[in-house]
């Protein structure tokens, strides 16, 4: 299933880019109140991998989790995230890289 | 751990950045090139890709019904276009099949991840003891809009469409049945460049009867997002029994 999701995502992103459509809506990390994490009740029904990942993403600061999710779901690169969140590129890079390492350590 | 070998950290980060789509085009190309030559990097990357894909499970999204219909209509088995027609509109077909493949992948991915059962396959049609007359309709509009002939065989639940001179330029042509005094029900997106067939959706099939109105509207690629026509209706016609 992984390859199918990955393939679909990559093709979808490529198509959007080819059409000149890049997500540009502002990401407001300070006011990020909506919790996009799945409910605990649905977690019970999902597989172990999903539960573990959701747990580890939940351990991140909510702004960091939002950035990683936005990258994946909206196809935004570092540069685009920096633009959208109005944060310098260097800052956003080190912030996401730190979050990715946290994620790795939690998942390990 | 984060205190580990800094080189390993760098590889891990790069693999994660590639998997989550954070890199710009040049960085991405370079990292993808490394996948081919560096087996251990590729293995780390596969791990991250797995995590990233798992994230898709968070999204509780169901594709629009018109996506299914579009895929069904474009399966190779349904590709009954004669070679001459196919070559004339090969570009459009190519685009349509690319879209269908993509839509299929999206649908499969989302459905699969949700672990929800696939929609029940259409129940086998039991041939009625009484022969049922097939229905036909010729859909017309302004002369430059073309003509679509639609036929429906209630016995086999086959809905065929034969378009002539239809050009929806970057959009989808969606077929609707409008029962008298009721709102339109989608019969799915039809191929604009070649004949095709599909099964009538269960919600709309009962409305297919002599006297009902059929219409084709111009919709965003993949069909109306709302379940009702959103674009201009270009062709209409009345259903009659043969």
PDB file of C-alpha atoms in Angstrom, chain B:
ATOM      1  CA  UNK B   1      19.124   8.378  18.956  1.00  0.00           C
ATOM      2  CA  UNK B   2      19.768  11.995  18.181  1.00  0.00           C
ATOM      3  CA  UNK B   3      23.139  11.634  19.812  1.00  0.00           C
ATOM      4  CA  UNK B   4      24.122   9.062  17.177  1.00  0.00           C
ATOM      5  CA  UNK B   5      26.559   9.252  14.319  1.00  0.00           C
ATOM      6  CA  UNK B   6      26.149  12.667  12.670  1.00  0.00           C
ATOM      7  CA  UNK B   7      26.619  11.164   9.201  1.00  0.00           C
ATOM      8  CA  UNK B   8      23.820   8.723   9.823  1.00  0.00           C
ATOM      9  CA  UNK B   9      21.682  11.614  11.003  1.00  0.00           C
ATOM     10  CA  UNK B  10      22.338  13.481   7.778  1.00  0.00           C
ATOM     11  CA  UNK B  11      21.282  10.498   5.681  1.00  0.00           C
ATOM     12  CA  UNK B  12      18.248   9.979   7.827  1.00  0.00           C
ATOM     13  CA  UNK B  13      17.244  13.604   7.482  1.00  0.00           C
ATOM     14  CA  UNK B  14      17.737  13.660   3.756  1.00  0.00           C
ATOM     15  CA  UNK B  15      15.705  10.475   3.379  1.00  0.00           C
ATOM     16  CA  UNK B  16      12.950  11.946   5.529  1.00  0.00           C
ATOM     17  CA  UNK B  17      12.992  15.225   3.627  1.00  0.00           C
ATOM     18  CA  UNK B  18      12.676  13.332   0.372  1.00  0.00           C
ATOM     19  CA  UNK B  19       9.838  11.179   1.691  1.00  0.00           C
ATOM     20  CA  UNK B  20       7.860  14.119   3.039  1.00  0.00           C
ATOM     21  CA  UNK B  21       8.452  16.184  -0.095  1.00  0.00           C
ATOM     22  CA  UNK B  22      10.350  19.019   1.555  1.00  0.00           C
ATOM     23  CA  UNK B  23      13.184  19.310  -0.947  1.00  0.00           C
ATOM     24  CA  UNK B  24      13.253  21.669  -3.886  1.00  0.00           C
ATOM     25  CA  UNK B  25      13.519  20.287  -7.413  1.00  0.00           C
ATOM     26  CA  UNK B  26      17.337  20.171  -7.585  1.00  0.00           C
ATOM     27  CA  UNK B  27      17.798  18.686  -4.126  1.00  0.00           C
ATOM     28  CA  UNK B  28      15.109  16.171  -4.879  1.00  0.00           C
ATOM     29  CA  UNK B  29      16.767  15.059  -8.092  1.00  0.00           C
ATOM     30  CA  UNK B  30      20.095  14.646  -6.348  1.00  0.00           C
ATOM     31  CA  UNK B  31      18.550  12.646  -3.525  1.00  0.00           C
ATOM     32  CA  UNK B  32      16.594  10.466  -5.956  1.00  0.00           C
ATOM     33  CA  UNK B  33      19.780   9.771  -7.868  1.00  0.00           C
ATOM     34  CA  UNK B  34      21.349   8.570  -4.633  1.00  0.00           C
ATOM     35  CA  UNK B  35      18.537   6.112  -4.083  1.00  0.00           C
ATOM     36  CA  UNK B  36      19.681   4.203  -7.141  1.00  0.00           C
ATOM     37  CA  UNK B  37      23.324   3.992  -6.115  1.00  0.00           C
ATOM     38  CA  UNK B  38      23.219   3.804  -2.322  1.00  0.00           C
ATOM     39  CA  UNK B  39      21.366   0.770  -0.992  1.00  0.00           C
ATOM     40  CA  UNK B  40      21.526   1.746   2.671  1.00  0.00           C
ATOM     41  CA  UNK B  41      20.209   5.218   1.891  1.00  0.00           C
ATOM     42  CA  UNK B  42      17.431   3.629  -0.144  1.00  0.00           C
ATOM     43  CA  UNK B  43      16.545   1.387   2.806  1.00  0.00           C
ATOM     44  CA  UNK B  44      16.306   4.356   5.187  1.00  0.00           C
ATOM     45  CA  UNK B  45      14.226   6.182   2.623  1.00  0.00           C
ATOM     46  CA  UNK B  46      11.804   3.244   2.329  1.00  0.00           C
ATOM     47  CA  UNK B  47      11.284   3.443   6.078  1.00  0.00           C
ATOM     48  CA  UNK B  48      10.416   7.116   5.939  1.00  0.00           C
ATOM     49  CA  UNK B  49       8.186   6.612   2.946  1.00  0.00           C
ATOM     50  CA  UNK B  50       6.305   4.080   5.006  1.00  0.00           C
ATOM     51  CA  UNK B  51       5.842   6.569   7.825  1.00  0.00           C
ATOM     52  CA  UNK B  52       4.763   9.279   5.420  1.00  0.00           C
ATOM     53  CA  UNK B  53       2.274   6.986   3.727  1.00  0.00           C
ATOM     54  CA  UNK B  54       0.928   5.911   7.094  1.00  0.00           C
ATOM     55  CA  UNK B  55       0.109   9.544   7.707  1.00  0.00           C
ATOM     56  CA  UNK B  56      -2.423   9.330   4.904  1.00  0.00           C
ATOM     57  CA  UNK B  57      -4.517   7.200   7.268  1.00  0.00           C
ATOM     58  CA  UNK B  58      -5.275  10.345   9.250  1.00  0.00           C
ATOM     59  CA  UNK B  59      -7.364  11.734   6.481  1.00  0.00           C
ATOM     60  CA  UNK B  60     -10.900  10.574   6.473  1.00  0.00           C
ATOM     61  CA  UNK B  61     -11.759  11.323   2.893  1.00  0.00           C
ATOM     62  CA  UNK B  62     -13.931   9.468   0.486  1.00  0.00           C
ATOM     63  CA  UNK B  63     -13.692  10.042  -3.234  1.00  0.00           C
ATOM     64  CA  UNK B  64     -16.683  11.482  -5.006  1.00  0.00           C
ATOM     65  CA  UNK B  65     -18.977   8.883  -6.569  1.00  0.00           C
ATOM     66  CA  UNK B  66     -18.245  10.356  -9.971  1.00  0.00           C
ATOM     67  CA  UNK B  67     -14.612   9.244  -9.620  1.00  0.00           C
ATOM     68  CA  UNK B  68     -15.696   5.616  -9.419  1.00  0.00           C
ATOM     69  CA  UNK B  69     -17.964   6.033 -12.392  1.00  0.00           C
ATOM     70  CA  UNK B  70     -15.183   7.670 -14.367  1.00  0.00           C
ATOM     71  CA  UNK B  71     -12.829   4.803 -13.592  1.00  0.00           C
ATOM     72  CA  UNK B  72     -15.411   2.187 -14.453  1.00  0.00           C
ATOM     73  CA  UNK B  73     -16.180   3.878 -17.717  1.00  0.00           C
ATOM     74  CA  UNK B  74     -12.513   3.957 -18.645  1.00  0.00           C
ATOM     75  CA  UNK B  75     -11.428   0.451 -17.755  1.00  0.00           C
ATOM     76  CA  UNK B  76      -9.745  -1.214 -20.737  1.00  0.00           C
ATOM     77  CA  UNK B  77     -12.610  -3.711 -21.054  1.00  0.00           C
ATOM     78  CA  UNK B  78     -14.898  -0.796 -21.749  1.00  0.00           C
ATOM     79  CA  UNK B  79     -12.626   0.696 -24.322  1.00  0.00           C
ATOM     80  CA  UNK B  80     -14.652  -0.214 -27.368  1.00  0.00           C
ATOM     81  CA  UNK B  81     -13.538   2.735 -29.440  1.00  0.00           C
ATOM     82  CA  UNK B  82     -12.859   1.770 -33.051  1.00  0.00           C
ATOM     83  CA  UNK B  83      -9.234   2.336 -34.030  1.00  0.00           C
ATOM     84  CA  UNK B  84     -10.064   5.235 -36.354  1.00  0.00           C
ATOM     85  CA  UNK B  85     -11.922   7.131 -33.679  1.00  0.00           C
ATOM     86  CA  UNK B  86      -9.305   6.300 -31.110  1.00  0.00           C
ATOM     87  CA  UNK B  87      -6.453   7.673 -33.189  1.00  0.00           C
ATOM     88  CA  UNK B  88      -8.330  10.855 -34.020  1.00  0.00           C
ATOM     89  CA  UNK B  89      -8.771  11.582 -30.366  1.00  0.00           C
ATOM     90  CA  UNK B  90      -5.711   9.778 -29.099  1.00  0.00           C
ATOM     91  CA  UNK B  91      -4.464  12.766 -27.190  1.00  0.00           C
ATOM     92  CA  UNK B  92      -7.661  13.171 -25.294  1.00  0.00           C
ATOM     93  CA  UNK B  93      -7.782   9.461 -24.621  1.00  0.00           C
ATOM     94  CA  UNK B  94      -4.293   9.504 -23.385  1.00  0.00           C
ATOM     95  CA  UNK B  95      -5.140  12.310 -21.030  1.00  0.00           C
ATOM     96  CA  UNK B  96      -8.294  10.598 -19.945  1.00  0.00           C
ATOM     97  CA  UNK B  97      -6.506   7.364 -19.162  1.00  0.00           C
ATOM     98  CA  UNK B  98      -3.768   9.155 -17.295  1.00  0.00           C
ATOM     99  CA  UNK B  99      -6.391  10.815 -15.213  1.00  0.00           C
ATOM    100  CA  UNK B 100      -8.228   7.543 -14.736  1.00  0.00           C
ATOM    101  CA  UNK B 101      -5.060   5.820 -13.591  1.00  0.00           C
ATOM    102  CA  UNK B 102      -4.369   8.612 -11.164  1.00  0.00           C
ATOM    103  CA  UNK B 103      -7.905   8.663  -9.908  1.00  0.00           C
ATOM    104  CA  UNK B 104      -7.802   4.896  -9.521  1.00  0.00           C
ATOM    105  CA  UNK B 105      -4.669   5.162  -7.460  1.00  0.00           C
ATOM    106  CA  UNK B 106      -6.135   7.907  -5.300  1.00  0.00           C
ATOM    107  CA  UNK B 107      -9.295   5.964  -4.747  1.00  0.00           C
ATOM    108  CA  UNK B 108      -7.450   2.767  -3.945  1.00  0.00           C
ATOM    109  CA  UNK B 109      -5.070   4.528  -1.637  1.00  0.00           C
ATOM    110  CA  UNK B 110      -7.728   6.335   0.301  1.00  0.00           C
ATOM    111  CA  UNK B 111     -10.084   3.394   0.448  1.00  0.00           C
ATOM    112  CA  UNK B 112      -7.310   0.994   1.332  1.00  0.00           C
ATOM    113  CA  UNK B 113      -5.959   3.109   4.100  1.00  0.00           C
ATOM    114  CA  UNK B 114      -9.376   3.651   5.597  1.00  0.00           C
ATOM    115  CA  UNK B 115      -9.725  -0.111   5.815  1.00  0.00           C
ATOM    116  CA  UNK B 116     -13.311   0.386   4.869  1.00  0.00           C
ATOM    117  CA  UNK B 117     -14.939  -2.196   2.665  1.00  0.00           C
ATOM    118  CA  UNK B 118     -15.000  -1.420  -1.024  1.00  0.00           C
ATOM    119  CA  UNK B 119     -18.432  -0.568  -2.328  1.00  0.00           C
ATOM    120  CA  UNK B 120     -20.270  -3.822  -2.931  1.00  0.00           C
ATOM    121  CA  UNK B 121     -19.808  -4.941  -6.509  1.00  0.00           C
ATOM    122  CA  UNK B 122     -22.874  -4.561  -8.613  1.00  0.00           C
ATOM    123  CA  UNK B 123     -25.081  -7.545  -7.944  1.00  0.00           C
ATOM    124  CA  UNK B 124     -25.304  -9.908 -10.861  1.00  0.00           C
ATOM    125  CA  UNK B 125     -28.296  -8.997 -12.918  1.00  0.00           C
ATOM    126  CA  UNK B 126     -30.935 -11.673 -12.981  1.00  0.00           C
ATOM    127  CA  UNK B 127     -32.517 -11.639 -16.407  1.00  0.00           C
ATOM    128  CA  UNK B 128     -36.166 -10.778 -15.972  1.00  0.00           C
ATOM    129  CA  UNK B 129     -38.657 -13.240 -17.373  1.00  0.00           C
ATOM    130  CA  UNK B 130     -40.379 -10.437 -19.272  1.00  0.00           C
ATOM    131  CA  UNK B 131     -38.160  -8.880 -21.908  1.00  0.00           C
ATOM    132  CA  UNK B 132     -37.573  -5.229 -21.093  1.00  0.00           C
ATOM    133  CA  UNK B 133     -37.325  -2.788 -23.950  1.00  0.00           C
ATOM    134  CA  UNK B 134     -34.012  -0.937 -24.210  1.00  0.00           C
ATOM    135  CA  UNK B 135     -34.206   2.816 -23.875  1.00  0.00           C
ATOM    136  CA  UNK B 136     -32.559   5.384 -26.090  1.00  0.00           C
ATOM    137  CA  UNK B 137     -32.129   9.122 -26.128  1.00  0.00           C
ATOM    138  CA  UNK B 138     -30.500  11.496 -28.574  1.00  0.00           C
ATOM    139  CA  UNK B 139     -29.064  14.483 -26.755  1.00  0.00           C
ATOM    140  CA  UNK B 140     -28.812  17.675 -28.756  1.00  0.00           C
ATOM    141  CA  UNK B 141     -28.216  21.342 -28.154  1.00  0.00           C
ATOM    142  CA  UNK B 142     -26.732  24.215 -30.125  1.00  0.00           C
ATOM    143  CA  UNK B 143     -25.440  22.811 -33.461  1.00  0.00           C
ATOM    144  CA  UNK B 144     -21.792  23.392 -32.597  1.00  0.00           C
ATOM    145  CA  UNK B 145     -22.109  21.458 -29.333  1.00  0.00           C
ATOM    146  CA  UNK B 146     -22.365  18.072 -31.025  1.00  0.00           C
ATOM    147  CA  UNK B 147     -24.662  15.143 -30.358  1.00  0.00           C
ATOM    148  CA  UNK B 148     -24.581  12.276 -27.881  1.00  0.00           C
ATOM    149  CA  UNK B 149     -26.624   9.134 -28.353  1.00  0.00           C
ATOM    150  CA  UNK B 150     -27.305   7.298 -25.119  1.00  0.00           C
ATOM    151  CA  UNK B 151     -28.841   3.874 -24.774  1.00  0.00           C
ATOM    152  CA  UNK B 152     -29.708   1.904 -21.686  1.00  0.00           C
ATOM    153  CA  UNK B 153     -30.546  -1.751 -21.489  1.00  0.00           C
ATOM    154  CA  UNK B 154     -32.371  -2.381 -18.188  1.00  0.00           C
ATOM    155  CA  UNK B 155     -31.842  -6.140 -18.596  1.00  0.00           C
ATOM    156  CA  UNK B 156     -28.065  -5.861 -18.391  1.00  0.00           C
ATOM    157  CA  UNK B 157     -27.865  -2.452 -16.699  1.00  0.00           C
ATOM    158  CA  UNK B 158     -25.595  -1.275 -19.489  1.00  0.00           C
ATOM    159  CA  UNK B 159     -25.570   2.412 -20.241  1.00  0.00           C
ATOM    160  CA  UNK B 160     -23.755   3.245 -23.464  1.00  0.00           C
ATOM    161  CA  UNK B 161     -22.892   6.647 -24.828  1.00  0.00           C
ATOM    162  CA  UNK B 162     -21.765   7.560 -28.330  1.00  0.00           C
ATOM    163  CA  UNK B 163     -20.591  11.160 -28.602  1.00  0.00           C
ATOM    164  CA  UNK B 164     -20.102  12.952 -31.901  1.00  0.00           C
ATOM    165  CA  UNK B 165     -18.357  16.291 -32.066  1.00  0.00           C
ATOM    166  CA  UNK B 166     -18.239  16.883 -28.318  1.00  0.00           C
ATOM    167  CA  UNK B 167     -15.484  19.138 -27.071  1.00  0.00           C
ATOM    168  CA  UNK B 168     -15.420  20.032 -23.395  1.00  0.00           C
ATOM    169  CA  UNK B 169     -11.848  21.401 -23.527  1.00  0.00           C
ATOM    170  CA  UNK B 170     -10.166  20.410 -20.291  1.00  0.00           C
ATOM    171  CA  UNK B 171     -13.409  19.593 -18.531  1.00  0.00           C
ATOM    172  CA  UNK B 172     -15.506  16.475 -18.068  1.00  0.00           C
ATOM    173  CA  UNK B 173     -18.858  15.784 -19.693  1.00  0.00           C
ATOM    174  CA  UNK B 174     -21.234  14.456 -17.055  1.00  0.00           C
ATOM    175  CA  UNK B 175     -24.472  12.697 -17.918  1.00  0.00           C
ATOM    176  CA  UNK B 176     -27.581  13.276 -15.797  1.00  0.00           C
ATOM    177  CA  UNK B 177     -31.042  11.827 -15.661  1.00  0.00           C
ATOM    178  CA  UNK B 178     -33.755  14.228 -14.556  1.00  0.00           C
ATOM    179  CA  UNK B 179     -36.978  12.503 -13.491  1.00  0.00           C
ATOM    180  CA  UNK B 180     -40.028  14.741 -13.913  1.00  0.00           C
ATOM    181  CA  UNK B 181     -40.245  17.224 -11.049  1.00  0.00           C
ATOM    182  CA  UNK B 182     -37.108  15.927  -9.325  1.00  0.00           C
ATOM    183  CA  UNK B 183     -33.508  16.981  -9.145  1.00  0.00           C
ATOM    184  CA  UNK B 184     -30.887  15.555 -11.529  1.00  0.00           C
ATOM    185  CA  UNK B 185     -29.101  12.321 -10.654  1.00  0.00           C
ATOM    186  CA  UNK B 186     -25.647  11.662 -11.983  1.00  0.00           C
ATOM    187  CA  UNK B 187     -25.077   8.845 -14.438  1.00  0.00           C
ATOM    188  CA  UNK B 188     -21.380   9.530 -14.357  1.00  0.00           C
ATOM    189  CA  UNK B 189     -18.794  11.196 -16.508  1.00  0.00           C
ATOM    190  CA  UNK B 190     -18.815  10.071 -20.124  1.00  0.00           C
ATOM    191  CA  UNK B 191     -15.850   9.894 -22.468  1.00  0.00           C
ATOM    192  CA  UNK B 192     -16.194  12.925 -24.738  1.00  0.00           C
ATOM    193  CA  UNK B 193     -13.971  11.571 -27.507  1.00  0.00           C
ATOM    194  CA  UNK B 194     -15.098   7.986 -27.956  1.00  0.00           C
ATOM    195  CA  UNK B 195     -18.005   5.659 -27.346  1.00  0.00           C
ATOM    196  CA  UNK B 196     -18.089   4.038 -23.943  1.00  0.00           C
ATOM    197  CA  UNK B 197     -20.306   2.205 -21.561  1.00  0.00           C
ATOM    198  CA  UNK B 198     -20.848   1.970 -17.856  1.00  0.00           C
ATOM    199  CA  UNK B 199     -23.321   0.512 -15.423  1.00  0.00           C
ATOM    200  CA  UNK B 200     -26.010   2.912 -14.332  1.00  0.00           C
ATOM    201  CA  UNK B 201     -25.443   3.928 -10.689  1.00  0.00           C
ATOM    202  CA  UNK B 202     -28.015   2.278  -8.441  1.00  0.00           C
ATOM    203  CA  UNK B 203     -29.367   5.630  -7.281  1.00  0.00           C
ATOM    204  CA  UNK B 204     -30.001   6.836 -10.795  1.00  0.00           C
ATOM    205  CA  UNK B 205     -30.970   3.636 -12.617  1.00  0.00           C
ATOM    206  CA  UNK B 206     -34.622   3.597 -11.475  1.00  0.00           C
ATOM    207  CA  UNK B 207     -35.064   7.060 -12.959  1.00  0.00           C
ATOM    208  CA  UNK B 208     -34.134   5.771 -16.406  1.00  0.00           C
ATOM    209  CA  UNK B 209     -37.557   5.344 -17.942  1.00  0.00           C
ATOM    210  CA  UNK B 210     -39.344   6.501 -21.062  1.00  0.00           C
ATOM    211  CA  UNK B 211     -40.151  10.185 -20.777  1.00  0.00           C
ATOM    212  CA  UNK B 212     -37.289  11.066 -18.433  1.00  0.00           C
ATOM    213  CA  UNK B 213     -34.941  13.843 -19.502  1.00  0.00           C
ATOM    214  CA  UNK B 214     -31.215  13.240 -19.971  1.00  0.00           C
ATOM    215  CA  UNK B 215     -28.744  16.083 -19.935  1.00  0.00           C
ATOM    216  CA  UNK B 216     -25.011  16.598 -20.301  1.00  0.00           C
ATOM    217  CA  UNK B 217     -23.286  19.324 -18.361  1.00  0.00           C
ATOM    218  CA  UNK B 218     -19.722  20.602 -18.476  1.00  0.00           C
ATOM    219  CA  UNK B 219     -18.074  19.831 -15.133  1.00  0.00           C
ATOM    220  CA  UNK B 220     -14.633  20.023 -13.551  1.00  0.00           C
ATOM    221  CA  UNK B 221     -12.417  17.093 -14.503  1.00  0.00           C
ATOM    222  CA  UNK B 222     -13.736  14.022 -12.719  1.00  0.00           C
ATOM    223  CA  UNK B 223     -17.288  15.268 -12.469  1.00  0.00           C
ATOM    224  CA  UNK B 224     -19.396  17.587 -10.390  1.00  0.00           C
ATOM    225  CA  UNK B 225     -18.018  17.940  -6.875  1.00  0.00           C
ATOM    226  CA  UNK B 226     -21.474  18.543  -5.441  1.00  0.00           C
ATOM    227  CA  UNK B 227     -23.512  15.697  -6.907  1.00  0.00           C
ATOM    228  CA  UNK B 228     -25.594  18.206  -8.868  1.00  0.00           C
ATOM    229  CA  UNK B 229     -24.725  19.916 -12.152  1.00  0.00           C
ATOM    230  CA  UNK B 230     -22.427  22.884 -11.550  1.00  0.00           C
ATOM    231  CA  UNK B 231     -21.542  23.828 -15.124  1.00  0.00           C
ATOM    232  CA  UNK B 232     -23.585  24.740 -18.195  1.00  0.00           C
ATOM    233  CA  UNK B 233     -25.923  22.122 -19.628  1.00  0.00           C
ATOM    234  CA  UNK B 234     -24.938  21.757 -23.283  1.00  0.00           C
ATOM    235  CA  UNK B 235     -27.147  18.903 -24.474  1.00  0.00           C
ATOM    236  CA  UNK B 236     -30.534  17.486 -23.507  1.00  0.00           C
ATOM    237  CA  UNK B 237     -32.858  14.798 -24.813  1.00  0.00           C
ATOM    238  CA  UNK B 238     -35.871  12.683 -23.867  1.00  0.00           C
ATOM    239  CA  UNK B 239     -35.674   8.967 -23.168  1.00  0.00           C
ATOM    240  CA  UNK B 240     -37.874   6.760 -25.287  1.00  0.00           C
ATOM    241  CA  UNK B 241     -38.379   3.006 -25.437  1.00  0.00           C
ATOM    242  CA  UNK B 242     -37.234   1.240 -28.578  1.00  0.00           C
TER     243      UNK B 242
END
